[in-house]
PDB file of C-alpha atoms in Angstrom:
ATOM      1  CA  MET A   1      -0.090   0.008   0.151  1.00  0.00           C
ATOM      2  CA  THR A   2       1.570   3.352  -0.930  1.00  0.00           C
ATOM      3  CA  ALA A   3       0.887   6.539   1.522  1.00  0.00           C
ATOM      4  CA  SER A   4       0.074   9.508  -0.579  1.00  0.00           C
ATOM      5  CA  PRO A   5       2.129  13.074   0.066  1.00  0.00           C
ATOM      6  CA  THR A   6      -0.616  14.368   2.462  1.00  0.00           C
ATOM      7  CA  THR A   7      -0.682  11.630   4.535  1.00  0.00           C
ATOM      8  CA  LEU A   8       3.133  11.156   4.771  1.00  0.00           C
ATOM      9  CA  THR A   9       3.177  15.126   5.788  1.00  0.00           C
ATOM     10  CA  ILE A  10       0.785  14.869   8.198  1.00  0.00           C
ATOM     11  CA  LEU A  11       2.901  11.762   9.753  1.00  0.00           C
ATOM     12  CA  ALA A  12       6.193  14.291   9.633  1.00  0.00           C
ATOM     13  CA  LEU A  13       4.381  16.935  11.393  1.00  0.00           C
ATOM     14  CA  ALA A  14       3.001  14.728  14.201  1.00  0.00           C
ATOM     15  CA  LEU A  15       6.488  12.920  14.491  1.00  0.00           C
ATOM     16  CA  LEU A  16       8.027  16.705  14.668  1.00  0.00           C
ATOM     17  CA  ALA A  17       5.383  17.836  17.382  1.00  0.00           C
ATOM     18  CA  ALA A  18       6.080  14.406  19.269  1.00  0.00           C
ATOM     19  CA  ALA A  19       9.928  15.501  19.231  1.00  0.00           C
ATOM     20  CA  LEU A  20       9.293  19.086  20.293  1.00  0.00           C
ATOM     21  CA  LEU A  21       6.970  17.730  23.393  1.00  0.00           C
ATOM     22  CA  ALA A  22       9.519  15.476  24.358  1.00  0.00           C
ATOM     23  CA  LEU A  23      11.805  18.339  24.466  1.00  0.00           C
ATOM     24  CA  LEU A  24       9.736  20.896  26.095  1.00  0.00           C
ATOM     25  CA  ALA A  25       9.620  18.196  29.178  1.00  0.00           C
ATOM     26  CA  ALA A  26      13.311  17.552  29.015  1.00  0.00           C
ATOM     27  CA  VAL A  27      13.588  20.983  29.264  1.00  0.00           C
ATOM     28  CA  ALA A  28      11.588  21.623  32.216  1.00  0.00           C
ATOM     29  CA  THR A  29      12.469  18.281  34.121  1.00  0.00           C
ATOM     30  CA  GLY A  30      16.232  19.989  33.958  1.00  0.00           C
ATOM     31  CA  LEU A  31      15.142  23.660  35.446  1.00  0.00           C
ATOM     32  CA  LEU A  32      13.463  21.940  38.047  1.00  0.00           C
ATOM     33  CA  ALA A  33      16.133  19.396  38.935  1.00  0.00           C
ATOM     34  CA  ARG A  34      18.534  22.294  38.994  1.00  0.00           C
ATOM     35  CA  ALA A  35      16.200  24.522  40.964  1.00  0.00           C
ATOM     36  CA  ASP A  36      15.878  21.758  43.257  1.00  0.00           C
ATOM     37  CA  GLY A  37      19.618  21.562  43.969  1.00  0.00           C
ATOM     38  CA  ALA A  38      20.939  19.011  41.600  1.00  0.00           C
ATOM     39  CA  SER A  39      24.319  19.406  40.019  1.00  0.00           C
ATOM     40  CA  ALA A  40      24.642  19.851  36.257  1.00  0.00           C
ATOM     41  CA  PRO A  41      25.082  16.483  35.792  1.00  0.00           C
ATOM     42  CA  ALA A  42      22.599  15.073  37.488  1.00  0.00           C
ATOM     43  CA  ALA A  43      19.784  17.556  36.249  1.00  0.00           C
ATOM     44  CA  LEU A  44      21.220  16.019  32.638  1.00  0.00           C
ATOM     45  CA  LEU A  45      20.567  12.609  33.268  1.00  0.00           C
ATOM     46  CA  ARG A  46      17.058  13.574  34.441  1.00  0.00           C
ATOM     47  CA  ALA A  47      16.536  15.984  31.227  1.00  0.00           C
ATOM     48  CA  GLY A  48      17.608  13.042  28.983  1.00  0.00           C
ATOM     49  CA  ALA A  49      15.326  10.093  31.044  1.00  0.00           C
ATOM     50  CA  ALA A  50      12.250  12.691  30.723  1.00  0.00           C
ATOM     51  CA  PHE A  51      12.912  12.955  26.720  1.00  0.00           C
ATOM     52  CA  GLY A  52      13.346   9.200  26.121  1.00  0.00           C
ATOM     53  CA  ALA A  53      10.473   8.499  28.339  1.00  0.00           C
ATOM     54  CA  THR A  54       8.115  11.071  26.583  1.00  0.00           C
ATOM     55  CA  LEU A  55       9.545  10.021  23.406  1.00  0.00           C
ATOM     56  CA  THR A  56       8.667   6.594  23.877  1.00  0.00           C
ATOM     57  CA  VAL A  57       5.022   7.372  24.828  1.00  0.00           C
ATOM     58  CA  ALA A  58       4.313   9.395  22.060  1.00  0.00           C
ATOM     59  CA  ALA A  59       5.693   7.660  19.713  1.00  0.00           C
ATOM     60  CA  ALA A  60       3.938   4.617  20.810  1.00  0.00           C
ATOM     61  CA  LEU A  61       0.472   6.690  20.895  1.00  0.00           C
ATOM     62  CA  LEU A  62       1.149   8.042  17.116  1.00  0.00           C
ATOM     63  CA  ALA A  63       1.799   4.487  16.159  1.00  0.00           C
ATOM     64  CA  LEU A  64      -1.316   3.442  17.908  1.00  0.00           C
ATOM     65  CA  VAL A  65      -3.284   6.203  16.225  1.00  0.00           C
ATOM     66  CA  VAL A  66      -1.955   5.128  12.736  1.00  0.00           C
ATOM     67  CA  GLY A  67      -2.288   1.585  13.086  1.00  0.00           C
ATOM     68  CA  ALA A  68      -6.027   1.835  13.936  1.00  0.00           C
ATOM     69  CA  LEU A  69      -6.742   4.311  11.139  1.00  0.00           C
ATOM     70  CA  THR A  70      -5.178   1.993   8.561  1.00  0.00           C
TER      71      THR A  70
END
């Protein structure tokens, strides 16, 4: 089954939105960890974990939606 250019564009935009959401969660987590007194490396580790977890959940939900629509 071939996908139309419109479908691929919407999928690319959804992936971009998921990545931006994950980046926003990582920045917020890093800033909150730093404000709580964590060292810079510890705050970066927490931010990285938040980014990975958020991106994983967003990608899984996107895959679920795409699977339901096809």
